[in-house]
Amino acid sequence: QQPVQSPQAVILREGEDAVINCSSSKALYSVHWYRQKHGEAPVFLMILLKGGEQKGHEKISASFNEKKQQSSLYLTASQLSYSGTYFCGTEAGANNLFFGTGTRLTVIP
Amino acid sequence: KAGVTQTPRYLIKTRGQQVTLSCSPISGHRSVSWYQQTPGQGLQFLFEYFSETQRNKGNFPGRFSGRQFSNSRSEMNVSTLELGDSALYLCGSSSGPYTDTRYFGPGTRLTVL
């Protein structure tokens, strides 16, 4: 039930854009995105519900393609503070949240 | 509002022992979920409690158990510890199940020797 994330790691220069993908083999009710910095707990970014919605949060936005059971996280004009590991979590309607293995994002000056 | 509290923050145990971890969710939150995080496996779902009832359980052996009290505080117990149980155990708090933001505590770092 664990979603698959890609890429596993990405290195960006400040100002560049990145896309992180998350896919599931199960019909999803929602997709959650979190960012975790080294030594810290995961921090919530956003939730997307089935219905194919898209959400934005300053320069970080995400989409959810219900037909494909895929979600993508878009980071535009990356900043040094964006560095961390990004996790997608998927809910298939069973009161549990399964996380992908994470995408390590490094932003360099 | 105070955040999610987990105690203890660090724990060292030996194989065969048992351990109890505690989580106090954000005030007013009734749902507590537990996750095991390791470098190799990432974040793995253990179980979730809502109003003192375990609503779902991940794919972990029966050595891992938990409970939730009437004040929403939750405990997780691991019996007969194995080396592979060494991990960061995270507690997530949310106001309810489904589509709700999980606010994570700082975690308990368990080391099994």
mmCIF file with all atom_site columns, C-alpha atoms in Angstrom, chain B residues 10-105:
data_model
loop_
_atom_site.group_PDB
_atom_site.id
_atom_site.type_symbol
_atom_site.label_atom_id
_atom_site.label_alt_id
_atom_site.label_comp_id
_atom_site.label_asym_id
_atom_site.label_entity_id
_atom_site.label_seq_id
_atom_site.pdbx_PDB_ins_code
_atom_site.Cartn_x
_atom_site.Cartn_y
_atom_site.Cartn_z
_atom_site.occupancy
_atom_site.B_iso_or_equiv
_atom_site.pdbx_formal_charge
_atom_site.auth_seq_id
_atom_site.auth_comp_id
_atom_site.auth_asym_id
_atom_site.auth_atom_id
_atom_site.pdbx_PDB_model_num
ATOM 1  C CA . TYR B 1 10  ? 15.665  9.052  23.570 1.00 0.00 ? 10  TYR B CA 1
ATOM 2  C CA . LEU B 1 11  ? 15.758  5.495  24.804 1.00 0.00 ? 11  LEU B CA 1
ATOM 3  C CA . ILE B 1 12  ? 18.363  2.765  24.836 1.00 0.00 ? 12  ILE B CA 1
ATOM 4  C CA . LYS B 1 13  ? 17.278  -0.792 25.458 1.00 0.00 ? 13  LYS B CA 1
ATOM 5  C CA . THR B 1 14  ? 18.708  -4.252 24.998 1.00 0.00 ? 14  THR B CA 1
ATOM 6  C CA . ARG B 1 15  ? 17.306  -7.123 22.987 1.00 0.00 ? 15  ARG B CA 1
ATOM 7  C CA . GLY B 1 16  ? 14.479  -8.948 24.667 1.00 0.00 ? 16  GLY B CA 1
ATOM 8  C CA . GLN B 1 17  ? 13.374  -6.026 26.781 1.00 0.00 ? 17  GLN B CA 1
ATOM 9  C CA . GLN B 1 18  ? 10.123  -4.206 26.347 1.00 0.00 ? 18  GLN B CA 1
ATOM 10 C CA . VAL B 1 19  ? 9.475   -0.504 25.987 1.00 0.00 ? 19  VAL B CA 1
ATOM 11 C CA . THR B 1 20  ? 6.550   1.890  26.324 1.00 0.00 ? 20  THR B CA 1
ATOM 12 C CA . LEU B 1 21  ? 6.434   5.185  24.463 1.00 0.00 ? 21  LEU B CA 1
ATOM 13 C CA . SER B 1 22  ? 3.993   7.956  25.212 1.00 0.00 ? 22  SER B CA 1
ATOM 14 C CA . CYS B 1 23  ? 2.298   10.568 23.068 1.00 0.00 ? 23  CYS B CA 1
ATOM 15 C CA . SER B 1 24  ? 0.139   13.494 24.106 1.00 0.00 ? 24  SER B CA 1
ATOM 16 C CA . PRO B 1 25  ? -1.731  14.948 21.126 1.00 0.00 ? 25  PRO B CA 1
ATOM 17 C CA . ILE B 1 26  ? -2.651  18.557 20.574 1.00 0.00 ? 26  ILE B CA 1
ATOM 18 C CA . SER B 1 27  ? -5.402  19.640 22.909 1.00 0.00 ? 27  SER B CA 1
ATOM 19 C CA . GLY B 1 28  ? -8.776  18.795 21.389 1.00 0.00 ? 28  GLY B CA 1
ATOM 20 C CA . HIS B 1 29  ? -7.377  16.258 18.951 1.00 0.00 ? 29  HIS B CA 1
ATOM 21 C CA . ARG B 1 30  ? -8.906  12.833 19.259 1.00 0.00 ? 30  ARG B CA 1
ATOM 22 C CA . SER B 1 31  ? -6.908  10.900 16.711 1.00 0.00 ? 31  SER B CA 1
ATOM 23 C CA . VAL B 1 32  ? -3.402  9.603  17.312 1.00 0.00 ? 32  VAL B CA 1
ATOM 24 C CA . SER B 1 33  ? -1.372  7.646  14.810 1.00 0.00 ? 33  SER B CA 1
ATOM 25 C CA . TRP B 1 34  ? 2.028   6.027  15.222 1.00 0.00 ? 34  TRP B CA 1
ATOM 26 C CA . TYR B 1 35  ? 4.792   5.642  12.668 1.00 0.00 ? 35  TYR B CA 1
ATOM 27 C CA . GLN B 1 36  ? 8.175   3.986  12.608 1.00 0.00 ? 36  GLN B CA 1
ATOM 28 C CA . GLN B 1 37  ? 10.862  5.784  10.657 1.00 0.00 ? 37  GLN B CA 1
ATOM 29 C CA . THR B 1 38  ? 14.103  4.110  9.588  1.00 0.00 ? 38  THR B CA 1
ATOM 30 C CA . PRO B 1 39  ? 16.612  5.114  6.917  1.00 0.00 ? 39  PRO B CA 1
ATOM 31 C CA . GLY B 1 40  ? 15.887  2.006  4.884  1.00 0.00 ? 40  GLY B CA 1
ATOM 32 C CA . GLN B 1 41  ? 12.116  1.759  5.162  1.00 0.00 ? 41  GLN B CA 1
ATOM 33 C CA . GLY B 1 42  ? 11.089  5.363  5.529  1.00 0.00 ? 42  GLY B CA 1
ATOM 34 C CA . LEU B 1 43  ? 7.891   6.190  7.393  1.00 0.00 ? 43  LEU B CA 1
ATOM 35 C CA . GLN B 1 44  ? 5.835   3.109  8.104  1.00 0.00 ? 44  GLN B CA 1
ATOM 36 C CA . PHE B 1 45  ? 2.348   3.193  9.552  1.00 0.00 ? 45  PHE B CA 1
ATOM 37 C CA . LEU B 1 46  ? 1.903   1.303  12.812 1.00 0.00 ? 46  LEU B CA 1
ATOM 38 C CA . PHE B 1 47  ? -1.625  2.047  13.968 1.00 0.00 ? 47  PHE B CA 1
ATOM 39 C CA . GLU B 1 48  ? -4.190  4.749  14.502 1.00 0.00 ? 48  GLU B CA 1
ATOM 40 C CA . TYR B 1 49  ? -6.508  5.397  17.426 1.00 0.00 ? 49  TYR B CA 1
ATOM 41 C CA . PHE B 1 50  ? -9.595  7.515  17.524 1.00 0.00 ? 50  PHE B CA 1
ATOM 42 C CA . SER B 1 51  ? -11.635 7.964  20.687 1.00 0.00 ? 51  SER B CA 1
ATOM 43 C CA . GLU B 1 52  ? -9.850  5.084  22.419 1.00 0.00 ? 52  GLU B CA 1
ATOM 44 C CA . THR B 1 53  ? -10.511 2.655  19.559 1.00 0.00 ? 53  THR B CA 1
ATOM 45 C CA . GLN B 1 54  ? -7.861  1.249  17.280 1.00 0.00 ? 54  GLN B CA 1
ATOM 46 C CA . ARG B 1 55  ? -9.220  1.983  13.837 1.00 0.00 ? 55  ARG B CA 1
ATOM 47 C CA . ASN B 1 56  ? -6.489  0.465  11.769 1.00 0.00 ? 56  ASN B CA 1
ATOM 48 C CA . LYS B 1 57  ? -3.195  -1.322 12.038 1.00 0.00 ? 57  LYS B CA 1
ATOM 49 C CA . GLY B 1 58  ? -0.223  -1.488 9.741  1.00 0.00 ? 58  GLY B CA 1
ATOM 50 C CA . ASN B 1 59  ? 1.788   -4.537 8.835  1.00 0.00 ? 59  ASN B CA 1
ATOM 51 C CA . PHE B 1 60  ? 3.756   -4.995 12.031 1.00 0.00 ? 60  PHE B CA 1
ATOM 52 C CA . PRO B 1 61  ? 4.047   -8.069 14.271 1.00 0.00 ? 61  PRO B CA 1
ATOM 53 C CA . GLY B 1 62  ? 1.963   -8.457 17.374 1.00 0.00 ? 62  GLY B CA 1
ATOM 54 C CA . ARG B 1 63  ? 4.922   -7.349 19.497 1.00 0.00 ? 63  ARG B CA 1
ATOM 55 C CA . PHE B 1 64  ? 3.823   -3.840 18.635 1.00 0.00 ? 64  PHE B CA 1
ATOM 56 C CA . SER B 1 65  ? 0.712   -2.736 20.454 1.00 0.00 ? 65  SER B CA 1
ATOM 57 C CA . GLY B 1 66  ? -0.879  0.455  21.576 1.00 0.00 ? 66  GLY B CA 1
ATOM 58 C CA . ARG B 1 67  ? -3.725  2.020  23.372 1.00 0.00 ? 67  ARG B CA 1
ATOM 59 C CA . GLN B 1 68  ? -5.427  5.358  23.789 1.00 0.00 ? 68  GLN B CA 1
ATOM 60 C CA . PHE B 1 69  ? -6.819  6.785  26.954 1.00 0.00 ? 69  PHE B CA 1
ATOM 61 C CA . SER B 1 70  ? -9.944  8.835  27.515 1.00 0.00 ? 70  SER B CA 1
ATOM 62 C CA . ASN B 1 71  ? -7.881  12.037 27.496 1.00 0.00 ? 71  ASN B CA 1
ATOM 63 C CA . SER B 1 72  ? -6.603  11.074 24.007 1.00 0.00 ? 72  SER B CA 1
ATOM 64 C CA . ARG B 1 73  ? -3.090  10.392 25.231 1.00 0.00 ? 73  ARG B CA 1
ATOM 65 C CA . SER B 1 74  ? -1.669  7.292  23.624 1.00 0.00 ? 74  SER B CA 1
ATOM 66 C CA . GLU B 1 75  ? 0.965   4.758  24.483 1.00 0.00 ? 75  GLU B CA 1
ATOM 67 C CA . MET B 1 76  ? 2.795   2.366  22.251 1.00 0.00 ? 76  MET B CA 1
ATOM 68 C CA . ASN B 1 77  ? 4.394   -0.781 23.572 1.00 0.00 ? 77  ASN B CA 1
ATOM 69 C CA . VAL B 1 78  ? 6.982   -2.988 21.952 1.00 0.00 ? 78  VAL B CA 1
ATOM 70 C CA . SER B 1 79  ? 7.730   -6.293 23.632 1.00 0.00 ? 79  SER B CA 1
ATOM 71 C CA . THR B 1 80  ? 10.720  -8.586 23.139 1.00 0.00 ? 80  THR B CA 1
ATOM 72 C CA . LEU B 1 81  ? 12.769  -5.923 21.413 1.00 0.00 ? 81  LEU B CA 1
ATOM 73 C CA . GLU B 1 82  ? 14.869  -6.832 18.399 1.00 0.00 ? 82  GLU B CA 1
ATOM 74 C CA . LEU B 1 83  ? 17.808  -4.974 16.897 1.00 0.00 ? 83  LEU B CA 1
ATOM 75 C CA . GLY B 1 84  ? 15.639  -4.075 13.915 1.00 0.00 ? 84  GLY B CA 1
ATOM 76 C CA . ASP B 1 85  ? 13.268  -2.150 16.142 1.00 0.00 ? 85  ASP B CA 1
ATOM 77 C CA . SER B 1 86  ? 15.833  0.622  16.421 1.00 0.00 ? 86  SER B CA 1
ATOM 78 C CA . ALA B 1 87  ? 14.117  3.586  14.823 1.00 0.00 ? 87  ALA B CA 1
ATOM 79 C CA . LEU B 1 88  ? 12.538  6.962  15.304 1.00 0.00 ? 88  LEU B CA 1
ATOM 80 C CA . TYR B 1 89  ? 8.951   6.522  16.441 1.00 0.00 ? 89  TYR B CA 1
ATOM 81 C CA . LEU B 1 90  ? 6.712   9.389  15.465 1.00 0.00 ? 90  LEU B CA 1
ATOM 82 C CA . CYS B 1 91  ? 3.309   10.197 16.799 1.00 0.00 ? 91  CYS B CA 1
ATOM 83 C CA . GLY B 1 92  ? 0.835   12.088 14.657 1.00 0.00 ? 92  GLY B CA 1
ATOM 84 C CA . SER B 1 93  ? -2.063  14.035 16.077 1.00 0.00 ? 93  SER B CA 1
ATOM 85 C CA . SER B 1 94  ? -5.186  15.063 14.191 1.00 0.00 ? 94  SER B CA 1
ATOM 86 C CA . SER B 1 95  ? -8.621  16.294 15.116 1.00 0.00 ? 95  SER B CA 1
ATOM 87 C CA . GLY B 1 96  ? -10.276 13.367 13.403 1.00 0.00 ? 96  GLY B CA 1
ATOM 88 C CA . PRO B 1 97  ? -9.689  10.548 11.009 1.00 0.00 ? 97  PRO B CA 1
ATOM 89 C CA . TYR B 1 98  ? -9.738  11.024 7.253  1.00 0.00 ? 98  TYR B CA 1
ATOM 90 C CA . THR B 1 99  ? -8.314  13.885 5.328  1.00 0.00 ? 99  THR B CA 1
ATOM 91 C CA . ASP B 1 100 ? -7.085  15.598 8.391  1.00 0.00 ? 100 ASP B CA 1
ATOM 92 C CA . THR B 1 101 ? -3.697  17.153 8.830  1.00 0.00 ? 101 THR B CA 1
ATOM 93 C CA . ARG B 1 102 ? -1.368  15.086 10.954 1.00 0.00 ? 102 ARG B CA 1
ATOM 94 C CA . TYR B 1 103 ? 0.778   17.167 13.230 1.00 0.00 ? 103 TYR B CA 1
ATOM 95 C CA . PHE B 1 104 ? 3.832   15.199 14.198 1.00 0.00 ? 104 PHE B CA 1
ATOM 96 C CA . GLY B 1 105 ? 5.659   15.187 17.491 1.00 0.00 ? 105 GLY B CA 1
#
